[in-house]
Amino acid sequence: MIALSMCIGLALVLADDPKAAQSSTLTLWSSEEPMVGVFDELTSQGVSLRFGQDIIPTLIPWYDVRELHPAVLGYTKYQQVAHDLWRAHARLARGDYFGAESIYNAFEDEYLWTVGAQGADVSMGLVRCRLDRNDRVHAVVPFLSWLGASHSARSTDSKNDGSIFQGFDSKYGLIVALVPVFGPGDRGMAIGNDGDSSRISGRQRMLYEYYTLALDHHSHRTPQAESALKEIQASVRELGKRDVGLALIDEIVIAQAHPDPEKRTSARKSLERRVRASDGTWIELWARLALGASMIAEHDAELNEQGVIELIHIVVRLGHLSQPIAELAAQIANEYFIRTNRTQWGNELMLEAQAGWSND
């Protein structure tokens, strides 16, 4: 009787314990073959299962979870979440950016700046949707969130290959479309929340500060900008190793925002070297855009004209690398042409950039 009671008691405990060592079957949206393993846990990032003798469980993000059997304690509350996140992921995959973004927006507060595969999917989903409608300002924070979320997903989840969408340069750790130069239509906008400082990396923080300063056009060439740059650069030095992405962005932001003319000139010389060394690449695209924006803002007519030439280079030669950036270059040049009573030139350059965009 005692043995029978113990068995019954153990069975009841196992039935109530969501982490009981029982076989679970997970049906995926991405595969016809179900996954069978030992249930580990449910979190906001997805379902974790252990396979064979694996010590570390495998996390399957909610967007790929179709059904878990048997249902464990707490699964019911995630079923609708899983279904909605799958819909967003599927719509994005088929190019329905508008439909995907409307769903991803509902999960922004919950998943932005979180670490894990599902956080990475929501973050990158928001990046891609916002870049699709050329909203670079509001794509910055999701991109920075993705940097942290995707790193964790790649390092802890063997089923997540950490594949990176086209347009991300892994050497520089930057997205080609997110150049830290902003145009007339971006002024007055805010990048957004920078997350919980205890959960984001130093690099994420530095990139956030660089982009924020680049966007804050009214602070350019003021003591406030100089102070901000000094703080960021001090943090960069604390990394103890050279980060080529941060070095590039530092030159671009200094060229636009530093109050010392000699510092701006030095940054422009560095960018000119990049142009010569990186012909026909996105590095040349970024460098020429920064040169143009920097020189047009100087109080020197000759430099202004040189800046316009840099921007025209982008529209005429480099638009195939990024049509939205070519259009941004045209907008910056057009603002200058209007100021110098050459409206027709600005109109023609805008039409050239837009024609390239429509033919892409």
XYZ file of C-alpha atoms in Angstrom, residues 92 100-101 104-105 107-108 112 121-131 138-139 142:
22
model
C 7.279 39.354 -43.765
C 3.704 42.242 -40.886
C 4.449 45.615 -39.302
C 5.027 43.423 -34.976
C 4.073 46.869 -33.649
C 4.763 43.276 -29.698
C 7.318 46.089 -29.790
C 12.332 45.161 -28.029
C 12.664 38.131 -34.923
C 10.479 41.001 -33.693
C 13.420 43.425 -33.781
C 14.524 42.516 -37.288
C 10.919 42.395 -38.458
C 10.478 46.003 -37.357
C 13.767 46.990 -39.010
C 12.827 45.485 -42.351
C 9.275 46.835 -42.332
C 10.369 50.369 -41.451
C 13.187 50.397 -43.973
C 12.482 54.485 -36.347
C 14.495 51.533 -37.681
C 15.007 47.868 -33.498
